[in-house]
Amino acid sequence: MENFEPVVVAFACHYCAYTAADMAGTKRLSYPPNVKIIRVPCTGKVDMLHIMKAFEKGADGVCVAACLDGDCHFRTGNVRAASHVDAVRKLLDEIGVGGERLEMVALSAGMGERFAQIATEITEKIRKLGPSPVRKVSVAAGAA
Amino acid sequence: MITAERKPLSELVECVRPYGRILLLGCNECVTVCAAGGRKEVGLLASSLKMAFSKDGKNLDIKEITLERQCDPEYVEELAPHMGEAEAVLSMACGCGVQEVARRFMDKPVFPAVNTKFMGASERQGIWSERCAGCGDCVLGITGGICPIARCSKQLMNGPCGGSSGGKCEVDAEMDCAWQLIWDRLKALGLEKRYEENMPAKDWRPGRGAGPRKIIREDLAR
């Protein structure tokens, strides 16, 4: 467990969080490489199944990074994403993976520092929670 | 539509625990519309079950198939080529679909993945409510288009009862009193007089009063 490096998948909205991550890079801010970013056109496009598949394939944590309240480029995509995240959290609790492994955060395109901070906090939180209970099997199956 | 809700995952896990390869079925009709057992819900349940077993080190092989309609033998027949490799079937269709699959494939254990609830309508996205009880003798024409059988908690034919208060039902303060709705609608139609006419006791035989029902359209059945 000492060598455990969590895998965190971040679904980042093109109009805010992804740009914030880009800005973090431009500003030469460091954040843990554990966070694997998937750019999405809007977090409202992140299907519940996308999140589930991330866990199924071995992610220890997932983060959905959306625009600030009222700032969605498509008006209510971030609101819809919040409902999806709530539903998947309940499902993860039901499965026994733990809903706390799924986070939703909101930030604007200019928040490079905030993105780096969130990436660090989530990585540390997942590190404390330990490997996902499904990770061992899925990683072994993937290697086979 | 027929509405349904997924059973608790723990119950489904126990159903499929003895098996290694299962066929997980969805239906493209009612359960898709009420977001209980369509293609998407099949995907979510498959993923959930795989993870639930992965935790215990077991690899569950799930094949996902969503039929156009699971209550028609023509569509259920499409499952024949896939049935050989399946040890058990888990169906997200309503009770009708589950039974049709069980009838066609006698040697396969078939489990329901949803609890079938009622015939209802969408109030808005994500909210469905009961509208029809299938009583077999529709009275909507004289009750202003609001069903006292399905929507009155006491199934009163001459309501409301004394539990109607402020347009709500005594059973649940959030529930509309069906007879208030009927009165409001009759008034809007200018048919208040109809309310004065007592309805006779309902004949329940066209409902479930005479056992399971069957419709035979001879021109179609030949």
Short mmCIF file of C-alpha atoms in Angstrom, two decimals:
data_model
loop_
_atom_site.label_atom_id
_atom_site.label_comp_id
_atom_site.label_asym_id
_atom_site.label_seq_id
_atom_site.Cartn_x
_atom_site.Cartn_y
_atom_site.Cartn_z
CA MET A 1 0.00 0.00 0.00
CA GLU A 2 2.99 2.30 0.60
CA ASN A 3 3.69 2.35 -3.13
CA PHE A 4 0.08 2.90 -4.05
CA GLU A 5 -0.27 5.53 -6.76
CA PRO A 6 -3.94 6.28 -7.35
CA VAL A 7 -5.36 6.61 -10.84
CA VAL A 8 -7.77 9.52 -10.97
CA VAL A 9 -9.77 10.17 -14.14
CA ALA A 10 -10.93 13.76 -14.58
CA PHE A 11 -13.69 14.55 -17.06
CA ALA A 12 -12.92 18.19 -17.74
CA CYS A 13 -15.20 20.59 -19.56
CA HIS A 14 -13.57 22.18 -22.60
CA TYR A 15 -14.90 25.64 -21.69
CA CYS A 16 -13.63 25.81 -18.11
CA ALA A 17 -11.78 23.05 -16.28
CA TYR A 18 -9.80 21.87 -19.30
CA THR A 19 -8.69 25.42 -20.02
CA ALA A 20 -7.88 25.85 -16.33
CA ALA A 21 -5.69 22.74 -16.50
CA ASP A 22 -4.02 24.21 -19.58
CA MET A 23 -3.43 27.43 -17.69
CA ALA A 24 -1.93 25.49 -14.78
CA GLY A 25 0.53 24.05 -17.28
CA THR A 26 1.27 27.43 -18.87
CA LYS A 27 1.95 28.83 -15.41
CA ARG A 28 4.31 25.93 -14.74
CA LEU A 29 2.26 24.86 -11.72
CA SER A 30 2.86 21.30 -10.76
CA TYR A 31 0.08 18.90 -9.86
CA PRO A 32 0.13 15.12 -9.42
CA PRO A 33 0.46 13.14 -12.66
CA ASN A 34 -2.06 10.68 -11.20
CA VAL A 35 -4.85 12.81 -12.65
CA LYS A 36 -5.66 11.69 -16.20
CA ILE A 37 -7.68 14.33 -18.00
CA ILE A 38 -10.38 13.55 -20.54
CA ARG A 39 -11.62 16.63 -22.33
CA VAL A 40 -15.40 16.72 -22.87
CA PRO A 41 -17.44 19.33 -24.76
CA CYS A 42 -19.57 19.87 -21.64
CA THR A 43 -19.89 17.92 -18.38
CA GLY A 44 -23.56 17.45 -19.28
CA LYS A 45 -22.22 15.08 -21.95
CA VAL A 46 -20.56 12.87 -19.32
CA ASP A 47 -22.85 9.87 -19.22
CA MET A 48 -23.27 7.86 -16.04
CA LEU A 49 -21.90 4.94 -17.99
CA HIS A 50 -18.65 6.83 -18.78
CA ILE A 51 -18.03 7.25 -15.06
CA MET A 52 -18.93 3.63 -14.33
CA LYS A 53 -16.61 2.38 -17.08
CA ALA A 54 -13.75 4.43 -15.65
CA PHE A 55 -14.17 2.63 -12.31
CA GLU A 56 -14.77 -0.71 -13.98
CA LYS A 57 -11.49 -0.38 -15.89
CA GLY A 58 -9.49 0.37 -12.79
CA ALA A 59 -9.76 4.04 -11.82
CA ASP A 60 -9.43 4.62 -8.07
CA GLY A 61 -11.21 7.94 -8.27
CA VAL A 62 -13.11 10.03 -10.79
CA CYS A 63 -13.57 13.77 -10.89
CA VAL A 64 -16.11 15.64 -12.99
CA ALA A 65 -14.84 19.20 -13.42
CA ALA A 66 -17.54 21.59 -14.55
CA CYS A 67 -18.16 25.30 -15.01
CA LEU A 68 -19.18 27.52 -12.12
CA ASP A 69 -22.89 27.81 -11.35
CA GLY A 70 -24.63 29.79 -14.06
CA ASP A 71 -21.57 29.77 -16.35
CA CYS A 72 -22.25 26.69 -18.45
CA HIS A 73 -21.63 27.38 -22.14
CA PHE A 74 -24.71 25.27 -22.87
CA ARG A 75 -26.67 26.83 -19.99
CA THR A 76 -27.46 23.81 -17.80
CA GLY A 77 -24.93 21.10 -18.66
CA ASN A 78 -23.21 21.45 -15.28
CA VAL A 79 -26.56 21.14 -13.48
CA ARG A 80 -27.34 17.94 -15.37
CA ALA A 81 -23.85 16.64 -14.64
CA ALA A 82 -24.43 17.22 -10.91
CA SER A 83 -27.55 14.99 -11.06
CA HIS A 84 -25.62 12.30 -12.92
CA VAL A 85 -22.81 12.45 -10.37
CA ASP A 86 -25.26 12.15 -7.46
CA ALA A 87 -26.89 9.10 -9.07
CA VAL A 88 -23.54 7.40 -9.76
CA ARG A 89 -22.38 8.10 -6.19
CA LYS A 90 -25.42 6.24 -4.88
CA LEU A 91 -24.76 3.40 -7.30
CA LEU A 92 -21.11 3.18 -6.24
CA ASP A 93 -22.23 2.99 -2.60
CA GLU A 94 -24.65 0.21 -3.54
CA ILE A 95 -21.88 -1.71 -5.33
CA GLY A 96 -19.51 -1.25 -2.41
CA VAL A 97 -16.92 0.78 -4.30
CA GLY A 98 -17.81 3.90 -2.32
CA GLY A 99 -19.46 7.06 -3.62
CA GLU A 100 -16.76 9.18 -1.99
CA ARG A 101 -14.42 8.14 -4.81
CA LEU A 102 -16.40 10.32 -7.19
CA GLU A 103 -16.06 14.09 -6.93
CA MET A 104 -17.67 16.99 -8.72
CA VAL A 105 -15.91 20.35 -8.75
CA ALA A 106 -16.67 23.70 -10.35
CA LEU A 107 -14.16 26.20 -11.65
CA SER A 108 -13.68 28.80 -14.35
CA ALA A 109 -11.22 28.81 -17.24
CA GLY A 110 -9.01 31.28 -15.42
CA MET A 111 -8.51 29.17 -12.31
CA GLY A 112 -5.23 27.44 -13.10
CA GLU A 113 -4.07 27.51 -9.48
CA ARG A 114 -7.42 26.15 -8.33
CA PHE A 115 -7.17 23.29 -10.80
CA ALA A 116 -3.71 22.34 -9.52
CA GLN A 117 -4.99 22.54 -5.94
CA ILE A 118 -8.05 20.37 -6.71
CA ALA A 119 -5.90 17.78 -8.52
CA THR A 120 -3.59 17.60 -5.50
CA GLU A 121 -6.44 17.38 -2.98
CA ILE A 122 -8.31 14.67 -4.87
CA THR A 123 -5.17 12.61 -5.40
CA GLU A 124 -4.39 12.76 -1.68
CA LYS A 125 -7.97 11.94 -0.75
CA ILE A 126 -7.97 8.85 -2.98
CA ARG A 127 -4.52 7.88 -1.74
CA LYS A 128 -5.95 7.84 1.80
CA LEU A 129 -8.96 5.79 0.69
CA GLY A 130 -6.61 3.23 -0.88
CA PRO A 131 -6.98 1.30 -4.13
CA SER A 132 -10.45 0.78 -5.51
CA PRO A 133 -11.76 -2.66 -4.54
CA VAL A 134 -12.33 -3.46 -8.22
CA ARG A 135 -8.93 -2.24 -9.39
CA LYS A 136 -6.94 -5.37 -8.63
CA VAL A 137 -9.13 -7.65 -10.75
CA SER A 138 -9.57 -5.24 -13.65
CA VAL A 139 -5.86 -4.43 -13.86
CA ALA A 140 -4.99 -8.13 -13.78
CA ALA A 141 -7.61 -8.87 -16.45
CA GLY A 142 -6.27 -6.03 -18.60
CA ALA A 143 -2.73 -7.38 -18.33
CA ALA A 144 -3.79 -10.91 -19.29
CA MET B 1 -46.74 2.85 -20.31
CA ILE B 2 -45.86 0.10 -17.87
CA THR B 3 -43.52 1.53 -15.26
CA ALA B 4 -40.82 -0.24 -13.31
CA GLU B 5 -37.92 0.34 -10.93
CA ARG B 6 -34.66 -1.54 -10.68
CA LYS B 7 -34.43 -3.97 -7.80
CA PRO B 8 -31.76 -3.32 -5.15
CA LEU B 9 -28.35 -4.38 -6.42
CA SER B 10 -27.81 -6.69 -3.43
CA GLU B 11 -30.86 -8.74 -4.46
CA LEU B 12 -29.62 -9.04 -8.05
CA VAL B 13 -26.13 -10.00 -6.93
CA GLU B 14 -27.59 -12.90 -4.96
CA CYS B 15 -29.69 -14.01 -7.96
CA VAL B 16 -26.70 -14.34 -10.26
CA ARG B 17 -24.09 -15.41 -7.71
CA PRO B 18 -24.23 -19.13 -8.63
CA TYR B 19 -23.55 -18.37 -12.30
CA GLY B 20 -20.49 -17.35 -14.31
CA ARG B 21 -22.10 -16.33 -17.60
CA ILE B 22 -25.34 -14.44 -17.73
CA LEU B 23 -27.47 -12.85 -20.40
CA LEU B 24 -28.67 -9.41 -19.33
CA LEU B 25 -31.74 -8.32 -21.25
CA GLY B 26 -33.30 -4.94 -21.78
CA CYS B 27 -36.46 -3.91 -23.58
CA ASN B 28 -36.85 -0.97 -25.95
CA GLU B 29 -40.44 -0.25 -24.99
CA CYS B 30 -42.02 0.98 -21.73
CA VAL B 31 -39.04 0.30 -19.45
CA THR B 32 -36.82 2.36 -21.76
CA VAL B 33 -39.20 5.31 -21.51
CA CYS B 34 -39.37 5.10 -17.71
CA ALA B 35 -35.57 4.69 -17.55
CA ALA B 36 -35.73 1.36 -15.75
CA GLY B 37 -34.64 -1.28 -18.23
CA GLY B 38 -33.56 0.13 -21.58
CA ARG B 39 -30.18 -0.16 -23.27
CA LYS B 40 -28.61 2.42 -20.99
CA GLU B 41 -29.87 0.82 -17.78
CA VAL B 42 -28.66 -2.56 -19.05
CA GLY B 43 -25.18 -1.04 -19.50
CA LEU B 44 -25.22 0.48 -16.03
CA LEU B 45 -26.41 -2.74 -14.39
CA ALA B 46 -23.85 -4.82 -16.28
CA SER B 47 -21.09 -2.49 -15.12
CA SER B 48 -22.42 -2.52 -11.54
CA LEU B 49 -22.64 -6.31 -11.38
CA LYS B 50 -19.18 -6.77 -12.88
CA MET B 51 -17.72 -4.43 -10.26
CA ALA B 52 -19.70 -6.01 -7.43
CA PHE B 53 -18.22 -9.41 -8.29
CA SER B 54 -14.77 -8.05 -9.12
CA LYS B 55 -14.50 -6.89 -5.51
CA ASP B 56 -14.69 -10.55 -4.47
CA GLY B 57 -12.24 -11.64 -7.16
CA LYS B 58 -14.90 -13.18 -9.38
CA ASN B 59 -15.10 -12.45 -13.08
CA LEU B 60 -18.74 -12.35 -14.20
CA ASP B 61 -19.26 -12.70 -17.93
CA ILE B 62 -22.26 -10.63 -19.03
CA LYS B 63 -23.72 -10.43 -22.50
CA GLU B 64 -26.01 -7.44 -22.96
CA ILE B 65 -28.93 -7.58 -25.38
CA THR B 66 -31.81 -5.13 -25.62
CA LEU B 67 -34.77 -6.41 -27.60
CA GLU B 68 -37.22 -4.23 -29.48
CA ARG B 69 -40.01 -5.75 -27.36
CA GLN B 70 -39.67 -8.52 -24.83
CA CYS B 71 -43.38 -9.32 -24.58
CA ASP B 72 -43.64 -10.58 -28.18
CA PRO B 73 -42.46 -14.07 -29.17
CA GLU B 74 -41.13 -12.81 -32.52
CA TYR B 75 -38.55 -10.64 -30.78
CA VAL B 76 -37.81 -13.09 -27.97
CA GLU B 77 -36.90 -15.66 -30.63
CA GLU B 78 -33.88 -13.46 -31.51
CA LEU B 79 -32.33 -14.62 -28.25
CA ALA B 80 -32.11 -18.26 -29.35
CA PRO B 81 -28.56 -18.05 -30.79
CA HIS B 82 -27.27 -16.49 -27.56
CA MET B 83 -29.04 -18.71 -25.09
CA GLY B 84 -26.68 -21.68 -25.41
CA GLU B 85 -23.75 -19.96 -23.74
CA ALA B 86 -25.80 -18.33 -20.98
CA GLU B 87 -26.16 -20.07 -17.63
CA ALA B 88 -28.92 -17.72 -16.48
CA VAL B 89 -30.93 -14.75 -17.72
CA LEU B 90 -31.48 -11.48 -15.93
CA SER B 91 -34.21 -9.40 -17.53
CA MET B 92 -34.84 -5.71 -17.06
CA ALA B 93 -38.18 -5.87 -18.88
CA CYS B 94 -41.53 -5.68 -17.10
CA GLY B 95 -43.10 -8.84 -15.72
CA CYS B 96 -44.63 -9.60 -19.13
CA GLY B 97 -41.23 -9.66 -20.83
CA VAL B 98 -39.63 -11.75 -18.10
CA GLN B 99 -42.40 -14.34 -18.40
CA GLU B 100 -42.19 -14.46 -22.18
CA VAL B 101 -38.46 -15.22 -22.02
CA ALA B 102 -39.06 -17.83 -19.30
CA ARG B 103 -41.81 -19.45 -21.39
CA ARG B 104 -39.67 -19.68 -24.53
CA PHE B 105 -36.50 -20.92 -22.85
CA MET B 106 -37.76 -23.53 -20.42
CA ASP B 107 -34.34 -24.78 -19.34
CA LYS B 108 -32.84 -21.42 -18.38
CA PRO B 109 -33.29 -19.77 -15.01
CA VAL B 110 -34.75 -16.30 -15.62
CA PHE B 111 -34.64 -13.58 -12.97
CA PRO B 112 -36.41 -10.21 -12.97
CA ALA B 113 -34.08 -7.24 -12.48
CA VAL B 114 -36.89 -4.72 -12.00
CA ASN B 115 -40.04 -4.47 -9.95
CA THR B 116 -42.93 -3.74 -12.29
CA LYS B 117 -45.07 -1.02 -10.73
CA PHE B 118 -48.07 0.38 -12.59
CA MET B 119 -49.54 1.76 -15.79
CA GLY B 120 -48.71 5.40 -15.68
CA ALA B 121 -47.89 8.64 -17.45
CA SER B 122 -44.96 11.03 -17.23
CA GLU B 123 -45.69 14.11 -15.13
CA ARG B 124 -42.35 15.48 -16.23
CA GLN B 125 -38.89 14.06 -16.82
CA GLY B 126 -38.10 11.59 -14.06
CA ILE B 127 -41.59 11.54 -12.50
CA TRP B 128 -44.22 8.97 -13.41
CA SER B 129 -47.57 8.48 -11.75
CA GLU B 130 -50.31 5.89 -11.86
CA ARG B 131 -53.13 6.63 -14.27
CA CYS B 132 -54.82 3.34 -15.17
CA ALA B 133 -55.65 0.24 -13.16
CA GLY B 134 -56.80 -1.85 -16.12
CA CYS B 135 -60.25 -2.36 -14.59
CA GLY B 136 -61.64 -3.51 -17.94
CA ASP B 137 -64.64 -1.17 -17.90
CA CYS B 138 -63.44 2.39 -18.50
CA VAL B 139 -65.38 5.19 -16.83
CA LEU B 140 -63.19 8.10 -17.96
CA GLY B 141 -65.97 9.31 -20.26
CA ILE B 142 -68.19 10.15 -17.29
CA THR B 143 -65.55 11.24 -14.80
CA GLY B 144 -64.08 14.07 -16.81
CA GLY B 145 -61.09 12.09 -18.02
CA ILE B 146 -59.75 11.41 -14.53
CA CYS B 147 -59.80 7.84 -13.28
CA PRO B 148 -61.28 7.28 -9.81
CA ILE B 149 -60.10 3.66 -9.82
CA ALA B 150 -56.42 4.38 -10.41
CA ARG B 151 -56.16 7.81 -8.81
CA CYS B 152 -58.47 7.71 -5.79
CA SER B 153 -56.76 5.92 -2.90
CA LYS B 154 -60.06 4.28 -1.99
CA GLN B 155 -61.19 3.63 -5.57
CA LEU B 156 -64.44 5.43 -4.80
CA MET B 157 -67.04 5.62 -7.54
CA ASN B 158 -68.91 8.44 -5.80
CA GLY B 159 -66.35 10.62 -4.11
CA PRO B 160 -64.82 12.47 -2.55
CA CYS B 161 -64.67 10.96 0.91
CA GLY B 162 -64.32 12.96 4.12
CA GLY B 163 -60.54 12.72 3.85
CA SER B 164 -60.35 15.16 0.97
CA SER B 165 -58.92 18.43 2.20
CA GLY B 166 -57.77 21.43 0.20
CA GLY B 167 -57.76 19.27 -2.92
CA LYS B 168 -55.42 16.76 -1.34
CA CYS B 169 -55.89 13.17 -0.16
CA GLU B 170 -55.73 12.15 3.49
CA VAL B 171 -53.47 9.24 2.55
CA ASP B 172 -50.70 11.63 1.54
CA ALA B 173 -50.77 15.42 1.77
CA GLU B 174 -48.82 15.63 -1.49
CA MET B 175 -51.35 13.48 -3.35
CA ASP B 176 -54.14 15.11 -5.33
CA CYS B 177 -57.67 14.06 -4.43
CA ALA B 178 -58.91 12.39 -7.62
CA TRP B 179 -62.48 13.45 -6.93
CA GLN B 180 -61.42 17.08 -6.52
CA LEU B 181 -59.73 16.79 -9.91
CA ILE B 182 -62.89 15.21 -11.34
CA TRP B 183 -65.07 18.01 -9.94
CA ASP B 184 -62.73 20.72 -11.24
CA ARG B 185 -62.72 19.18 -14.68
CA LEU B 186 -66.50 18.64 -14.80
CA LYS B 187 -66.93 22.27 -13.81
CA ALA B 188 -64.54 23.38 -16.56
CA LEU B 189 -66.61 21.34 -19.01
CA GLY B 190 -69.88 22.79 -17.69
CA LEU B 191 -70.99 19.30 -16.67
CA GLU B 192 -71.58 19.87 -12.93
CA LYS B 193 -74.90 18.07 -13.24
CA ARG B 194 -73.15 14.83 -14.00
CA TYR B 195 -71.60 14.93 -10.55
CA GLU B 196 -75.07 14.70 -9.02
CA GLU B 197 -75.76 11.36 -10.67
CA ASN B 198 -74.83 8.44 -8.44
CA MET B 199 -72.73 5.82 -10.12
CA PRO B 200 -73.87 2.25 -9.43
CA ALA B 201 -71.59 -0.23 -7.67
CA LYS B 202 -68.80 -1.21 -10.02
CA ASP B 203 -68.77 -4.60 -11.63
CA TRP B 204 -65.26 -5.85 -11.00
CA ARG B 205 -65.57 -8.95 -13.16
CA PRO B 206 -64.00 -7.31 -16.25
CA GLY B 207 -61.04 -6.56 -13.99
CA ARG B 208 -59.32 -9.35 -12.12
CA GLY B 209 -62.66 -10.59 -10.75
CA ALA B 210 -62.73 -13.61 -13.06
CA GLY B 211 -59.07 -14.64 -13.01
CA PRO B 212 -56.32 -13.87 -15.55
CA ARG B 213 -57.69 -12.12 -18.59
CA LYS B 214 -57.22 -12.76 -22.26
CA ILE B 215 -58.17 -10.85 -25.39
CA ILE B 216 -58.87 -12.82 -28.54
CA ARG B 217 -59.29 -10.87 -31.76
CA GLU B 218 -60.53 -13.61 -34.03
CA ASP B 219 -59.87 -11.67 -37.21
CA LEU B 220 -56.21 -11.39 -36.23
CA ALA B 221 -55.77 -14.67 -34.41
CA ARG B 222 -57.40 -16.74 -37.16
#
